[in-house]
RNA sequence: GGGCGGUUAGCUCAGUUGGUAGAGCGUUUCUUUGACGUAGAAAAGGUCACAGGUUCGAAUCCUGUACCGCCCACCA
């Protein structure tokens, strides 16, 4: 009781409370009391172990914890599995930045050393992040926690690769890939960003034609002139016809190619192609079986074909080449204000250079069809539902997925490669096989999988697919809660792998949250220096204040401006709960909490109103509107319970003391206050677990308070149907 | 080029099936009352972007416009 003489001190309570929860064992659904036939499962999106928790983590942990605590209290076997992602490329980028700062480079390290260093770095982060997740109150089952590089998970991921290869869903192919010249690896399409830039658009004289380009530095080997077959202006030129042209480094002979890929209304309607460094051009070249030739090396420098420009970085080369073209009279004109879309690496912002490379690809069309089918059947619900459209769009337009990465930090691809004929073979034996096509001795593939290849299988992997008990019990999971920015990167891949491997959807509902921005609604970024560490906020205002502050006013998929004064406001709310509790405790010391007294009519009315609150909050929680549920509770507690009901009972308690009062009235008031407090604490618990659990310990027992741990207390019920 | 979201109080944002506008913070005044000054009571402050339409009634539904933001995109 003494504790209630001061204001609520979250820092004194939270650590102890979490310890009690964890020691209780109830984070593990198999240890929950009661029969609990119904399961409720959330797989936590595994945080990337390459930094510390940010505000986005705090949001998703809060949301998922709300769902889990709610369903646990409702009597379900609520399982929330935490985990950690090695986050292949992302982590390697972070680590390379660290190396750079230390004046070192990945390219000076042998792969084994680099791997071990990143491994240690990751484990360190993992430990740190797990303690941060705990501090946010996450009631997840740590006994089931998994890491994407656990040996059995690695083995399972490799098995999937082999299975897909055998099923004809993975092939080795030479295709245009996104090459990051800084990090020396290929990237999938979702790992690049399209950025619009103003670029000069050059019109160059090419024999009898004028061609347009934004990249004169790629044009050295151009020897095909493309024209639309129906373009009236160029009817005199026939398909296959040779023309002579004076070009950058001397005369060339070019061949006219007629292809409908050319847009007659763009530029002059004539273009030359650079198949090695453009996906479109590559497709055209393949169609007509044209020669393809590399112009730019893997470091972004011009190859010997560029003559005097060989060895120059393409960025520096462009003005020099333009200058030469101008001198030779080949530069017709320049459009200075051309808006061009270029791809950049989503992590380091380097210009992506399209290159042709042998890689492993996942054939997406049949898999995407599977995924679309289940969505058509309404088997997966999206919250908010407009994201179903986004999902569909992406699935309908899915390109084959390059899963090879030229980095060490990841799961090794169990394959052998033939350098002679570009053939690839699967297998993880130690003996190098002979190439089945040309007979040459093959070498081990040193590439690793795209992270999304493993995290796409995450719901299966953490539940120990295919033989684990958890897989049998908890798959398919109930809700996948993640950021809408992962609607492309992650969600479709999980659906695909779930359907392909388990023949079942991985989750019934996809709940998407928005992005946590700074107080002005601007994106947080280290370079802007506007990053808020959630743990600084919890230290100042308490975890509960941060949690409910993140939830209220934040509907599904809405971006959120994180404002410290808002969190501070909800710290006041926590204190309000604390003080109202003190009032109730002081006034029910002599109350009979077992036998229901005769209740005053107005008190019966208040209890009815309380039922409505229970119904409303329950309905909103079921409906994934955590913001409305929390807001409703907030208002009820403060402006009805505290401002009206408590104020009214003050008169009763006061008069009872003064004139001997009316004992029946007092008893009615005591019952009312106790009931409302017990009920609202239960309702508030998913949102503000620490303060509610702390108070629970000090409430006198009664039939309404079954046990010592609020966490597993039954959710309030009403007579009415919800 | 395609798609999505937004435009509501000084700031950041709620407002779920249409029924006289809400929160947090900020501002003003009063109150040191026996839960709470991290508070209470009261108050100021909004033509709900704009223009049409449906309706007895629209912030809410429909159409269009403007501006902002985000996502997707192989016109060189």
Short mmCIF file of C-alpha atoms (C1' of nucleotides) in Angstrom, two decimals, chain A residues 650 654, chain B residues 31-37 39-41:
data_model
loop_
_atom_site.label_atom_id
_atom_site.label_comp_id
_atom_site.label_asym_id
_atom_site.label_seq_id
_atom_site.Cartn_x
_atom_site.Cartn_y
_atom_site.Cartn_z
CA UNK A 650 -16.85 10.84 -2.78
CA UNK A 654 -17.97 11.45 3.07
"C1'" U B 31 -9.22 26.18 -7.72
"C1'" U B 32 -3.35 24.23 -3.15
"C1'" U B 33 -11.41 20.25 -2.10
"C1'" G B 34 -9.45 14.01 1.71
"C1'" A B 35 -7.23 9.79 -5.35
"C1'" C B 36 -4.39 12.63 -8.45
"C1'" G B 37 -1.26 20.15 -9.27
"C1'" A B 39 -4.54 17.43 -11.18
"C1'" G B 40 -9.57 19.55 -11.24
"C1'" A B 41 -13.26 23.19 -13.07
#
